[in-house]
């Protein structure tokens, strides 16, 4: 919760900085940014404070939660510090405005390197750079150049390039053709939500924000104030984000067991929260998963 | 349909300055007729040609790209009942082509949004909605992040909405649209948006109904319009009577409606959909084994029958 600093502005409490400095890893639920109260977006503040440069969203079809697609199994990796979201805008003359998309070699190389490392660490086959370098020759061109450079140094991972519009066209017809996708900020914003939609929405999609000195894993759905305190929320997104966190921390066996328990419960369909089509409470759903984890020991 | 056709070859000719450009004939023809129908054009890479598609767009000030996406019975996709229209501002935005190197390793590109272009496409969107009995226009934007540029676009849409209160108006973030589009596309009707978002969304929506081989498109200008299929040129099957003419035919149907010839448009469109639904005479990409000419003839037969 933001505290008022000596300058009268609301800012993140110092405790978060101390804690993250020491632990390097965080798990976060949804935060609401109050409108019009002088708060900087808290999510944005965290991102900047810990230099979280890559947003990672694994999207995998969940058996038992039906969508128009089966067998989705891809990961979007979004450059999260620059690009179209640099926030630099100007009025040129009355009725003419511009906004600046900034792409740097440093940020592009960094996210490309992360994408290939992620692919290797997670046994993924292919990294695809998503871009519009035919139109934005310099900016997306530089991003693409960096991806190609990193691809050359990671020849054990396949590398492809595809225009963003072609990706979207193909994604809704056959998402199984995609594996790891890496892209600049705006495209990542769009594609990561598109892909979350393919597997059932933000309520079941995990996400991680990777920084140079740490990472924060978080569910990206809203705060659902209408059901606050009613034991109705679906904890899947947060749980799967925690599973991502465990893998990041090198605790894969634990991650595997918890993930499997979660998927088993959803597939069995007996104990499900309302949004998954059931009528169980959040605590009941969670307890069922815990039970399965204990059984798997 | 009562249409006089004028064929124009747009193969670029070498101008006096040595550059390839559109032949003058196309300008004369469009000046007189105001309406064009176009198939796919391949832009040769590295031969000094400006993109021909881009040249046509600029020459005729085609400012709105319109793509109606409607599920086709008989051509199965993960979605049924898609019935929406994407209207994309086609002259500015992220595609202004203004880019700079700041220092080595740092580049920028400029997204330009003007009140003039935003008002123009917003007005077109509401007029289109009215002319085609559509219920709702939704402005698609990221004004939470791009406060000035998308903010201006949104402001113009709101202004036009106020003057067109018989049409419902909504606003939605682009990422939310994508998230919802793949879960339930039936919630969308007419969507209007700046250039890049339109590029993405129009292809996304084409994918929902089966791809570019069945999706029509129209480019509306202030003094005319060009309707075109947006798939590639398929050089591998050139001359083999295998191509699927659906996208081009449906683009021609759009053209007829634009020209005020709706009854003709309706009959041709219905014949085309009937043939696909019946599934007996279909080109290869639609799952059949008929030739292009057979497919076309079957549609013509149905049109004649419907007289």
Coordinates of C-alpha atoms in Angstrom, one line a residue:
Chain A
X1 CA 0.0 0.0 0.0
X2 CA 1.6 3.3 -1.0
X3 CA 2.7 5.6 1.8
X4 CA 3.1 9.3 1.6
X5 CA 6.7 10.3 1.2
X6 CA 8.3 13.4 2.6
X7 CA 7.5 15.2 -0.7
X8 CA 3.8 14.5 -0.3
X9 CA 3.7 12.0 -3.2
X10 CA 2.5 8.5 -2.7
X11 CA 5.2 6.0 -3.3
X12 CA 5.9 2.3 -2.6
X13 CA 6.9 1.7 1.1
X14 CA 10.6 1.2 1.6
X15 CA 10.0 -2.3 3.0
X16 CA 9.3 -3.7 -0.5
X17 CA 12.7 -2.6 -1.7
X18 CA 14.5 -4.0 1.4
X19 CA 12.7 -7.3 1.1
X20 CA 13.2 -7.7 -2.6
X21 CA 16.9 -6.8 -2.3
X22 CA 17.4 -9.6 0.0
X23 CA 15.1 -12.3 -1.4
X24 CA 15.2 -11.4 -5.1
X25 CA 11.9 -13.1 -5.8
X26 CA 8.3 -11.9 -5.2
X27 CA 4.8 -13.3 -5.6
X28 CA 2.1 -10.8 -6.2
X29 CA -1.7 -10.8 -6.5
X30 CA -3.7 -8.2 -8.3
X31 CA -3.3 -4.5 -7.3
X32 CA -5.9 -1.9 -8.1
X33 CA -4.6 1.5 -9.0
X34 CA -7.0 4.1 -7.7
X35 CA -8.0 6.6 -10.4
X36 CA -7.4 10.3 -9.8
X37 CA -5.8 10.1 -6.3
X38 CA -2.3 11.0 -7.3
X39 CA -1.0 7.4 -7.3
X40 CA 1.4 6.3 -9.9
X41 CA 0.4 2.9 -11.1
X42 CA 1.7 0.6 -8.5
X43 CA 2.3 -2.1 -11.0
X44 CA 4.4 0.2 -13.1
X45 CA 6.3 1.4 -10.0
X46 CA 7.3 -2.1 -9.1
X47 CA 8.3 -2.8 -12.7
X48 CA 10.6 0.2 -12.8
X49 CA 12.0 -0.2 -9.3
X50 CA 13.2 -3.7 -10.0
X51 CA 14.1 -3.2 -13.6
X52 CA 11.8 -6.0 -14.7
X53 CA 12.5 -6.2 -18.3
X54 CA 10.8 -9.3 -19.6
X55 CA 7.2 -10.3 -19.1
X56 CA 6.7 -14.0 -19.5
X57 CA 3.3 -15.6 -20.0
X58 CA 3.1 -19.4 -20.6
X59 CA -0.2 -20.3 -22.1
X60 CA -1.2 -24.0 -22.0
X61 CA -4.6 -25.5 -22.6
X62 CA -6.1 -26.8 -19.4
X63 CA -7.9 -30.1 -19.6
X64 CA -11.3 -29.7 -18.1
X65 CA -11.6 -26.0 -18.9
X66 CA -13.0 -26.0 -22.4
X67 CA -12.2 -23.4 -25.0
X68 CA -12.4 -23.4 -28.8
X69 CA -8.8 -24.7 -28.7
X70 CA -7.0 -27.7 -27.4
X71 CA -3.3 -28.3 -27.2
X72 CA -2.2 -24.7 -26.9
X73 CA 1.3 -24.7 -25.5
X74 CA 3.2 -21.5 -26.1
X75 CA 5.0 -18.8 -24.2
X76 CA 4.9 -15.1 -24.9
X77 CA 8.0 -13.1 -23.9
X78 CA 7.4 -9.4 -24.0
X79 CA 10.0 -6.7 -23.8
X80 CA 8.7 -4.7 -20.9
X81 CA 10.7 -1.5 -20.6
X82 CA 10.5 0.5 -23.8
X83 CA 9.0 0.4 -27.3
X84 CA 5.6 2.0 -27.7
X85 CA 5.2 2.4 -24.0
X86 CA 8.0 4.8 -23.5
X87 CA 5.5 7.4 -22.6
X88 CA 7.0 10.1 -24.7
X89 CA 4.3 12.1 -26.4
X90 CA 4.0 15.7 -27.8
X91 CA 1.5 18.0 -29.3
X92 CA 2.9 19.2 -32.6
X93 CA 0.3 21.8 -33.5
X94 CA -3.4 21.9 -32.4
X95 CA -5.0 18.6 -33.6
X96 CA -1.7 16.9 -34.4
X97 CA 0.0 14.7 -31.8
X98 CA 2.8 12.2 -31.9
X99 CA 4.1 9.5 -29.6
X100 CA 7.5 8.0 -29.8
X101 CA 8.4 4.4 -29.9
X102 CA 11.9 3.8 -28.7
X103 CA 13.8 0.7 -29.4
X104 CA 17.4 0.2 -28.1
X105 CA 19.9 -2.5 -28.9
X106 CA 20.5 -3.0 -25.2
X107 CA 16.9 -3.8 -24.3
X108 CA 16.4 -5.9 -27.4
X109 CA 19.5 -8.0 -26.9
X110 CA 18.6 -8.5 -23.2
X111 CA 15.1 -9.8 -23.9
X112 CA 16.3 -11.9 -26.9
X113 CA 18.9 -13.5 -24.7
X114 CA 16.4 -14.2 -22.1
X115 CA 14.0 -15.8 -24.6
X116 CA 16.7 -18.2 -25.8
X117 CA 17.8 -19.0 -22.3
X118 CA 14.2 -19.6 -21.3
X119 CA 13.7 -21.9 -24.3
X120 CA 16.7 -23.9 -23.3
X121 CA 15.9 -24.1 -19.6
X122 CA 12.4 -25.2 -20.3
X123 CA 13.1 -27.6 -23.2
X124 CA 11.3 -25.5 -25.8
X125 CA 12.1 -26.1 -29.4
X126 CA 11.7 -22.8 -31.2
X127 CA 11.9 -19.0 -30.6
X128 CA 9.9 -16.8 -33.0
X129 CA 10.6 -13.1 -33.2
X130 CA 7.3 -11.2 -33.8
X131 CA 7.7 -7.9 -35.5
X132 CA 6.6 -5.4 -38.2
X133 CA 10.0 -4.6 -39.6
X134 CA 8.5 -4.4 -43.1
X135 CA 6.8 -1.2 -42.0
X136 CA 8.9 -0.1 -39.0
X137 CA 12.2 -0.7 -40.7
X138 CA 14.4 1.0 -38.1
X139 CA 12.8 0.2 -34.8
X140 CA 11.4 -3.3 -35.4
X141 CA 14.4 -3.7 -37.7
X142 CA 16.8 -3.2 -34.8
X143 CA 14.8 -5.5 -32.6
X144 CA 14.9 -8.2 -35.3
X145 CA 18.6 -7.7 -35.8
X146 CA 19.2 -8.3 -32.2
X147 CA 17.1 -11.5 -32.2
X148 CA 19.0 -12.8 -35.2
X149 CA 22.3 -12.1 -33.5
X150 CA 21.3 -14.0 -30.4
X151 CA 19.9 -16.8 -32.5
X152 CA 23.3 -17.2 -34.1
X153 CA 24.8 -17.7 -30.7
X154 CA 22.1 -20.2 -29.7
X155 CA 22.0 -22.6 -32.6
X156 CA 20.6 -25.4 -30.6
X157 CA 17.3 -23.6 -30.5
X158 CA 15.4 -23.0 -33.8
X159 CA 14.7 -19.5 -34.7
X160 CA 11.9 -18.0 -36.8
X161 CA 10.6 -14.6 -37.7
X162 CA 7.0 -13.7 -38.4
X163 CA 5.0 -10.5 -38.9
X164 CA 2.6 -9.7 -36.1
X165 CA -0.5 -9.7 -38.3
X166 CA 0.5 -13.0 -39.7
X167 CA 0.9 -14.4 -36.2
X168 CA -2.5 -13.2 -35.2
X169 CA -4.1 -14.6 -38.4
X170 CA -2.5 -18.0 -37.8
X171 CA -2.8 -18.0 -34.0
X172 CA -6.6 -18.1 -34.2
X173 CA -6.6 -20.8 -36.8
X174 CA -3.9 -23.1 -35.4
X175 CA -2.1 -22.0 -32.2
X176 CA -0.3 -25.3 -31.9
X177 CA 2.2 -24.1 -34.5
X178 CA 3.7 -21.7 -32.0
X179 CA 6.2 -22.2 -29.2
X180 CA 8.2 -19.4 -27.6
X181 CA 7.4 -15.9 -29.0
X182 CA 9.5 -12.9 -28.3
X183 CA 8.5 -9.3 -29.2
X184 CA 8.6 -5.6 -28.3
X185 CA 6.3 -4.1 -25.7
X186 CA 3.0 -3.3 -27.4
X187 CA 2.9 -6.5 -29.5
X188 CA 3.6 -8.4 -26.3
X189 CA 0.7 -6.7 -24.6
X190 CA -1.7 -7.7 -27.3
X191 CA -0.4 -11.2 -28.0
X192 CA -0.1 -12.2 -24.4
X193 CA -3.8 -11.3 -23.8
X194 CA -4.8 -12.9 -27.1
X195 CA -3.1 -16.1 -26.0
X196 CA -4.5 -16.0 -22.5
X197 CA -7.9 -15.8 -24.2
X198 CA -7.1 -19.0 -26.1
X199 CA -6.7 -21.0 -22.9
X200 CA -9.6 -19.5 -21.0
X201 CA -8.7 -16.0 -19.9
X202 CA -6.8 -14.2 -17.2
X203 CA -8.3 -16.2 -14.4
X204 CA -6.2 -19.2 -15.3
X205 CA -3.1 -17.6 -16.8
X206 CA 0.2 -17.2 -14.9
X207 CA 2.8 -14.6 -15.5
X208 CA 6.3 -13.7 -14.5
X209 CA 8.2 -10.4 -14.7
X210 CA 11.9 -11.1 -14.9
X211 CA 14.5 -8.5 -13.9
X212 CA 18.2 -8.4 -13.9
X213 CA 18.4 -8.9 -10.1
X214 CA 15.2 -10.6 -9.3
X215 CA 11.7 -11.5 -10.5
X216 CA 8.1 -11.0 -9.5
X217 CA 5.5 -13.5 -10.4
X218 CA 1.9 -12.4 -10.5
X219 CA -1.6 -13.2 -11.6
X220 CA -2.8 -10.6 -14.1
X221 CA -6.5 -10.6 -13.6
X222 CA -8.4 -7.8 -11.9
X223 CA -9.0 -7.5 -8.2
X224 CA -12.7 -8.6 -8.4
X225 CA -13.9 -6.3 -5.6
X226 CA -17.4 -7.6 -6.1
X227 CA -16.6 -10.9 -4.5
X228 CA -14.0 -9.8 -2.0
X229 CA -14.1 -11.7 1.2
X230 CA -16.6 -14.3 -0.1
X231 CA -14.2 -17.2 -0.5
X232 CA -15.3 -17.4 -4.2
X233 CA -12.1 -16.4 -6.1
X234 CA -10.4 -18.8 -8.4
X235 CA -6.7 -19.0 -7.2
X236 CA -5.5 -20.9 -10.3
X237 CA -3.7 -17.9 -11.9
X238 CA -1.9 -17.1 -8.7
X239 CA -1.1 -20.7 -8.0
X240 CA 0.4 -21.3 -11.5
X241 CA 2.4 -18.1 -11.1
X242 CA 3.8 -19.5 -7.9
X243 CA 4.6 -22.7 -9.8
X244 CA 6.5 -20.5 -12.4
X245 CA 8.3 -18.9 -9.4
X246 CA 9.4 -22.3 -8.0
X247 CA 10.8 -23.3 -11.4
X248 CA 12.7 -19.9 -11.5
X249 CA 14.1 -20.7 -8.1
X250 CA 15.3 -24.1 -9.2
X251 CA 12.7 -26.0 -7.3
X252 CA 11.2 -27.8 -10.3
X253 CA 10.2 -31.0 -8.6
X254 CA 7.9 -29.1 -6.2
X255 CA 6.6 -27.0 -9.1
X256 CA 5.8 -30.1 -11.0
X257 CA 3.8 -31.7 -8.2
X258 CA 1.8 -28.7 -7.4
X259 CA 1.1 -28.0 -11.1
X260 CA 0.0 -31.6 -11.7
X261 CA -2.3 -31.5 -8.6
X262 CA -3.9 -28.3 -9.9
X263 CA -4.5 -29.7 -13.4
X264 CA -5.8 -33.0 -12.0
X265 CA -8.4 -31.2 -9.9
X266 CA -9.6 -29.1 -12.8
X267 CA -9.7 -32.1 -15.1
X268 CA -11.6 -34.2 -12.6
X269 CA -14.1 -31.5 -12.4
X270 CA -15.6 -32.3 -9.1
X271 CA -14.3 -29.4 -7.0
X272 CA -14.3 -26.2 -9.1
X273 CA -14.8 -22.5 -8.4
X274 CA -17.7 -20.8 -10.0
X275 CA -15.8 -19.3 -12.9
X276 CA -14.5 -22.8 -13.8
X277 CA -18.1 -24.1 -14.0
X278 CA -18.4 -25.5 -10.5
X279 CA -19.9 -24.3 -7.2
X280 CA -17.1 -24.9 -4.7
X281 CA -15.5 -22.3 -2.5
X282 CA -12.0 -21.1 -3.1
X283 CA -10.9 -22.8 0.1
X284 CA -12.4 -26.1 -1.0
X285 CA -10.7 -25.9 -4.4
X286 CA -7.4 -25.1 -2.7
X287 CA -7.8 -27.9 -0.1
X288 CA -8.5 -30.4 -2.9
X289 CA -5.3 -29.4 -4.6
X290 CA -3.4 -29.6 -1.3
X291 CA -4.8 -33.0 -0.8
X292 CA -3.5 -34.2 -4.1
X293 CA -0.1 -32.8 -3.4
X294 CA 0.1 -34.7 -0.2
X295 CA -1.1 -37.8 -1.9
X296 CA 1.7 -37.5 -4.5
X297 CA 4.5 -37.7 -1.9
Chain B
X1 CA -25.2 -6.5 -62.2
X2 CA -25.4 -3.3 -64.3
X3 CA -21.7 -2.5 -64.2
X4 CA -19.6 -1.2 -67.0
X5 CA -16.1 -2.7 -66.6
X6 CA -12.9 -1.0 -67.5
X7 CA -9.8 -3.1 -67.2
X8 CA -6.7 -1.4 -66.1
X9 CA -3.3 -3.0 -66.0
X10 CA -1.3 -1.6 -63.1
X11 CA 2.0 -3.1 -64.1
X12 CA 4.4 -0.3 -63.2
X13 CA 5.9 1.6 -66.1
X14 CA 9.2 3.4 -66.1
X15 CA 8.6 7.1 -65.8
X16 CA 10.8 9.8 -67.3
X17 CA 12.8 9.8 -64.1
X18 CA 13.7 6.1 -64.4
X19 CA 11.5 5.2 -61.4
X20 CA 8.8 2.6 -61.8
X21 CA 5.4 4.1 -61.1
X22 CA 1.8 3.4 -61.6
X23 CA 0.7 3.9 -65.2
X24 CA -1.2 7.1 -65.8
X25 CA -4.2 5.1 -67.1
X26 CA -5.1 4.0 -63.6
X27 CA -5.5 7.6 -62.5
X28 CA -7.6 8.6 -65.5
X29 CA -9.8 5.5 -65.1
X30 CA -10.4 6.0 -61.3
X31 CA -11.0 9.7 -61.8
X32 CA -13.9 8.9 -64.0
X33 CA -15.3 5.8 -62.4
X34 CA -14.4 6.4 -58.8
X35 CA -14.6 2.7 -58.0
X36 CA -12.1 -0.1 -58.5
X37 CA -11.9 -3.8 -58.0
X38 CA -8.5 -5.3 -57.4
X39 CA -6.9 -8.7 -57.1
X40 CA -3.6 -9.4 -55.3
X41 CA -0.5 -7.6 -56.5
X42 CA 2.9 -8.9 -55.7
X43 CA 5.5 -6.3 -54.9
X44 CA 8.8 -7.5 -56.3
X45 CA 11.5 -7.2 -53.7
X46 CA 14.6 -5.2 -54.5
X47 CA 13.7 -4.0 -57.9
X48 CA 13.2 -0.4 -57.1
X49 CA 9.4 -0.6 -57.0
X50 CA 7.5 1.3 -54.4
X51 CA 4.8 -1.0 -53.0
X52 CA 2.1 -0.9 -55.6
X53 CA -0.6 -1.4 -53.0
X54 CA 0.8 1.6 -51.0
X55 CA 1.0 3.7 -54.1
X56 CA -2.7 3.1 -54.9
X57 CA -3.6 3.9 -51.4
X58 CA -1.8 7.2 -51.4
X59 CA -2.8 8.2 -54.9
X60 CA -6.5 7.9 -54.2
X61 CA -6.3 9.0 -50.6
X62 CA -7.9 5.8 -49.4
X63 CA -8.3 6.5 -45.7
X64 CA -10.4 3.7 -44.3
X65 CA -9.8 0.0 -44.6
X66 CA -13.0 -2.0 -44.1
X67 CA -13.1 -5.7 -43.5
X68 CA -16.4 -7.4 -42.8
X69 CA -15.8 -10.7 -41.1
X70 CA -18.8 -13.1 -41.1
X71 CA -18.7 -16.8 -40.4
X72 CA -19.3 -18.9 -43.5
X73 CA -21.6 -21.8 -43.1
X74 CA -19.9 -24.9 -44.6
X75 CA -16.4 -23.6 -43.8
X76 CA -15.7 -24.8 -40.3
X77 CA -13.6 -22.8 -37.9
X78 CA -13.5 -22.8 -34.1
X79 CA -16.1 -20.1 -34.2
X80 CA -19.7 -19.8 -35.4
X81 CA -21.7 -16.6 -35.7
X82 CA -18.9 -14.2 -36.2
X83 CA -20.4 -11.1 -37.7
X84 CA -18.3 -8.0 -37.2
X85 CA -16.6 -5.3 -39.2
X86 CA -13.1 -3.8 -38.6
X87 CA -12.6 -0.3 -39.8
X88 CA -9.0 0.8 -39.8
X89 CA -7.6 4.3 -40.2
X90 CA -5.3 3.8 -43.1
X91 CA -3.2 6.9 -43.6
X92 CA -1.3 7.7 -40.4
X93 CA -0.7 6.4 -36.9
X94 CA 2.2 4.0 -36.5
X95 CA 2.6 3.6 -40.2
X96 CA 3.7 7.2 -40.8
X97 CA 7.1 5.9 -41.8
X98 CA 9.0 8.5 -39.8
X99 CA 12.0 6.9 -38.1
X100 CA 15.3 8.2 -36.8
X101 CA 18.5 6.9 -35.3
X102 CA 19.1 8.8 -32.1
X103 CA 22.6 7.5 -31.3
X104 CA 24.1 4.2 -32.2
X105 CA 21.9 1.4 -30.9
X106 CA 18.9 3.7 -30.1
X107 CA 16.2 4.3 -32.7
X108 CA 12.8 5.8 -32.6
X109 CA 9.7 5.7 -34.7
X110 CA 7.0 8.3 -34.6
X111 CA 3.3 7.5 -34.4
X112 CA 1.3 10.5 -35.7
X113 CA -2.4 11.0 -34.9
X114 CA -4.3 13.9 -36.3
X115 CA -7.7 15.2 -35.4
X116 CA -8.5 15.4 -39.2
X117 CA -7.8 11.7 -39.9
X118 CA -9.4 10.5 -36.7
X119 CA -12.6 12.5 -37.3
X120 CA -12.8 11.3 -40.8
X121 CA -12.5 7.6 -40.1
X122 CA -14.8 7.9 -37.1
X123 CA -17.4 9.6 -39.2
X124 CA -17.1 6.9 -41.8
X125 CA -17.5 4.2 -39.1
X126 CA -20.8 5.6 -37.9
X127 CA -22.1 6.2 -41.4
X128 CA -21.1 2.6 -42.3
X129 CA -22.9 1.4 -39.3
X130 CA -26.1 3.2 -40.2
X131 CA -26.0 2.3 -43.9
X132 CA -25.5 -1.4 -43.0
X133 CA -28.0 -1.6 -40.1
X134 CA -25.3 -2.2 -37.6
X135 CA -26.0 -1.7 -33.9
X136 CA -22.8 -0.6 -32.2
X137 CA -19.5 1.1 -33.0
X138 CA -16.6 0.3 -30.6
X139 CA -13.5 2.4 -30.6
X140 CA -10.4 0.3 -30.0
X141 CA -7.5 2.0 -28.3
X142 CA -4.7 2.1 -25.7
X143 CA -5.4 5.6 -24.4
X144 CA -4.5 4.6 -20.9
X145 CA -0.9 4.2 -22.1
X146 CA -0.8 6.5 -25.1
X147 CA -2.7 9.3 -23.6
X148 CA -2.1 12.0 -26.2
X149 CA -2.2 10.0 -29.5
X150 CA -4.8 7.4 -28.7
X151 CA -6.4 10.0 -26.5
X152 CA -7.0 12.2 -29.4
X153 CA -8.3 9.4 -31.5
X154 CA -10.7 8.5 -28.8
X155 CA -11.8 12.0 -28.3
X156 CA -12.7 12.3 -32.0
X157 CA -14.7 9.0 -31.8
X158 CA -16.6 10.3 -28.8
X159 CA -17.4 13.5 -30.5
X160 CA -18.7 11.7 -33.6
X161 CA -20.7 9.4 -31.3
X162 CA -22.4 12.3 -29.8
X163 CA -23.6 13.3 -33.2
X164 CA -24.8 9.9 -34.1
X165 CA -26.8 8.9 -31.0
X166 CA -28.9 6.4 -33.0
X167 CA -25.8 4.2 -33.1
X168 CA -24.5 2.7 -29.8
X169 CA -20.9 3.6 -28.9
X170 CA -18.4 1.7 -26.8
X171 CA -14.7 2.0 -26.0
X172 CA -12.4 -0.9 -25.3
X173 CA -8.7 -1.4 -24.8
X174 CA -7.0 -3.3 -27.6
X175 CA -5.7 -6.0 -25.3
X176 CA -9.1 -6.5 -23.8
X177 CA -10.6 -6.8 -27.3
X178 CA -8.1 -9.5 -28.2
X179 CA -8.7 -11.4 -25.0
X180 CA -12.4 -11.3 -25.5
X181 CA -12.4 -11.8 -29.3
X182 CA -10.9 -15.3 -29.0
X183 CA -13.3 -16.3 -26.3
X184 CA -16.5 -14.8 -27.7
X185 CA -16.4 -12.8 -31.0
X186 CA -20.1 -12.5 -31.2
X187 CA -20.0 -9.6 -28.7
X188 CA -18.4 -7.4 -31.3
X189 CA -20.1 -5.4 -34.1
X190 CA -18.3 -2.5 -35.8
X191 CA -14.8 -1.7 -34.6
X192 CA -13.0 1.4 -35.4
X193 CA -9.3 2.0 -34.6
X194 CA -6.0 3.5 -35.6
X195 CA -3.7 2.0 -38.2
X196 CA -1.6 -0.6 -36.5
X197 CA -4.4 -1.9 -34.3
X198 CA -6.4 -2.2 -37.4
X199 CA -3.7 -4.1 -39.2
X200 CA -3.6 -6.6 -36.3
X201 CA -7.3 -6.9 -35.6
X202 CA -8.4 -7.2 -39.2
X203 CA -6.1 -10.2 -39.7
X204 CA -7.1 -11.7 -36.4
X205 CA -10.7 -11.5 -37.3
X206 CA -10.1 -12.8 -40.8
X207 CA -8.5 -15.8 -39.1
X208 CA -11.7 -16.3 -37.0
X209 CA -13.8 -16.9 -40.2
X210 CA -11.2 -19.0 -42.0
X211 CA -8.4 -16.8 -43.3
X212 CA -7.6 -14.4 -46.1
X213 CA -8.9 -16.7 -48.8
X214 CA -12.5 -15.9 -47.9
X215 CA -12.3 -12.4 -46.5
X216 CA -13.3 -9.4 -48.5
X217 CA -12.0 -5.9 -48.0
X218 CA -12.6 -2.3 -49.1
X219 CA -10.5 0.8 -49.1
X220 CA -12.6 3.9 -48.9
X221 CA -11.3 7.2 -50.1
X222 CA -12.8 10.6 -50.2
X223 CA -13.3 10.5 -54.0
X224 CA -13.6 6.8 -54.6
X225 CA -12.9 3.4 -53.3
X226 CA -11.0 0.2 -54.2
X227 CA -12.3 -3.2 -53.2
X228 CA -9.8 -6.0 -53.0
X229 CA -9.0 -9.5 -51.9
X230 CA -6.1 -9.4 -49.5
X231 CA -4.6 -12.8 -49.9
X232 CA -1.3 -13.4 -51.7
X233 CA -0.8 -14.0 -55.4
X234 CA -0.3 -17.7 -55.1
X235 CA 2.2 -18.0 -57.9
X236 CA 2.5 -21.7 -57.3
X237 CA -1.0 -22.4 -58.7
X238 CA -1.0 -19.6 -61.4
X239 CA -2.8 -20.6 -64.5
X240 CA -4.1 -23.9 -63.1
X241 CA -7.7 -23.0 -62.5
X242 CA -7.4 -23.9 -58.8
X243 CA -7.7 -20.5 -57.1
X244 CA -10.5 -19.8 -54.7
X245 CA -12.3 -16.7 -55.9
X246 CA -14.4 -16.2 -52.8
X247 CA -12.5 -13.3 -51.3
X248 CA -12.5 -11.4 -54.6
X249 CA -16.1 -12.2 -55.2
X250 CA -17.2 -11.0 -51.8
X251 CA -15.1 -7.8 -52.3
X252 CA -17.0 -7.2 -55.5
X253 CA -20.2 -7.7 -53.5
X254 CA -19.0 -5.0 -51.1
X255 CA -18.3 -2.8 -54.1
X256 CA -21.9 -3.3 -55.4
X257 CA -23.3 -2.3 -52.0
X258 CA -21.0 0.8 -52.1
X259 CA -22.4 1.7 -55.5
X260 CA -25.9 1.4 -54.3
X261 CA -26.6 -1.9 -56.1
X262 CA -27.5 -3.8 -52.9
X263 CA -30.1 -6.1 -54.4
X264 CA -27.5 -7.5 -56.9
X265 CA -25.0 -7.7 -54.1
X266 CA -27.4 -9.7 -52.0
X267 CA -28.2 -12.3 -54.7
X268 CA -24.5 -12.9 -55.6
X269 CA -23.5 -13.1 -51.9
X270 CA -26.3 -15.5 -51.2
X271 CA -25.4 -17.7 -54.2
X272 CA -21.8 -17.8 -53.0
X273 CA -22.8 -18.8 -49.5
X274 CA -25.2 -21.4 -50.7
X275 CA -22.6 -23.1 -52.8
X276 CA -20.2 -23.2 -49.9
X277 CA -22.8 -24.4 -47.5
X278 CA -24.0 -27.2 -49.9
X279 CA -20.4 -28.3 -50.1
X280 CA -20.7 -30.2 -53.4
X281 CA -18.6 -27.9 -55.6
X282 CA -15.7 -26.4 -53.6
X283 CA -12.1 -25.4 -54.5
X284 CA -9.3 -27.3 -52.9
X285 CA -8.7 -24.9 -50.0
X286 CA -12.3 -25.1 -49.0
X287 CA -12.1 -28.8 -48.7
X288 CA -13.3 -29.8 -52.2
X289 CA -11.7 -30.8 -55.5
X290 CA -13.4 -28.6 -58.0
X291 CA -11.8 -26.1 -60.3
X292 CA -12.1 -22.4 -59.9
X293 CA -14.2 -22.3 -63.1
X294 CA -16.5 -25.0 -61.8
X295 CA -17.0 -23.2 -58.5
X296 CA -17.6 -19.9 -60.2
X297 CA -20.0 -21.5 -62.7
X298 CA -22.0 -23.1 -59.8
X299 CA -22.4 -19.7 -58.2
X300 CA -23.4 -18.1 -61.5
X301 CA -26.0 -20.9 -62.0
X302 CA -27.5 -20.1 -58.6
X303 CA -27.6 -16.4 -59.4
X304 CA -29.5 -17.1 -62.6
X305 CA -31.9 -19.4 -60.8
X306 CA -32.6 -16.7 -58.2
X307 CA -34.0 -14.3 -60.9

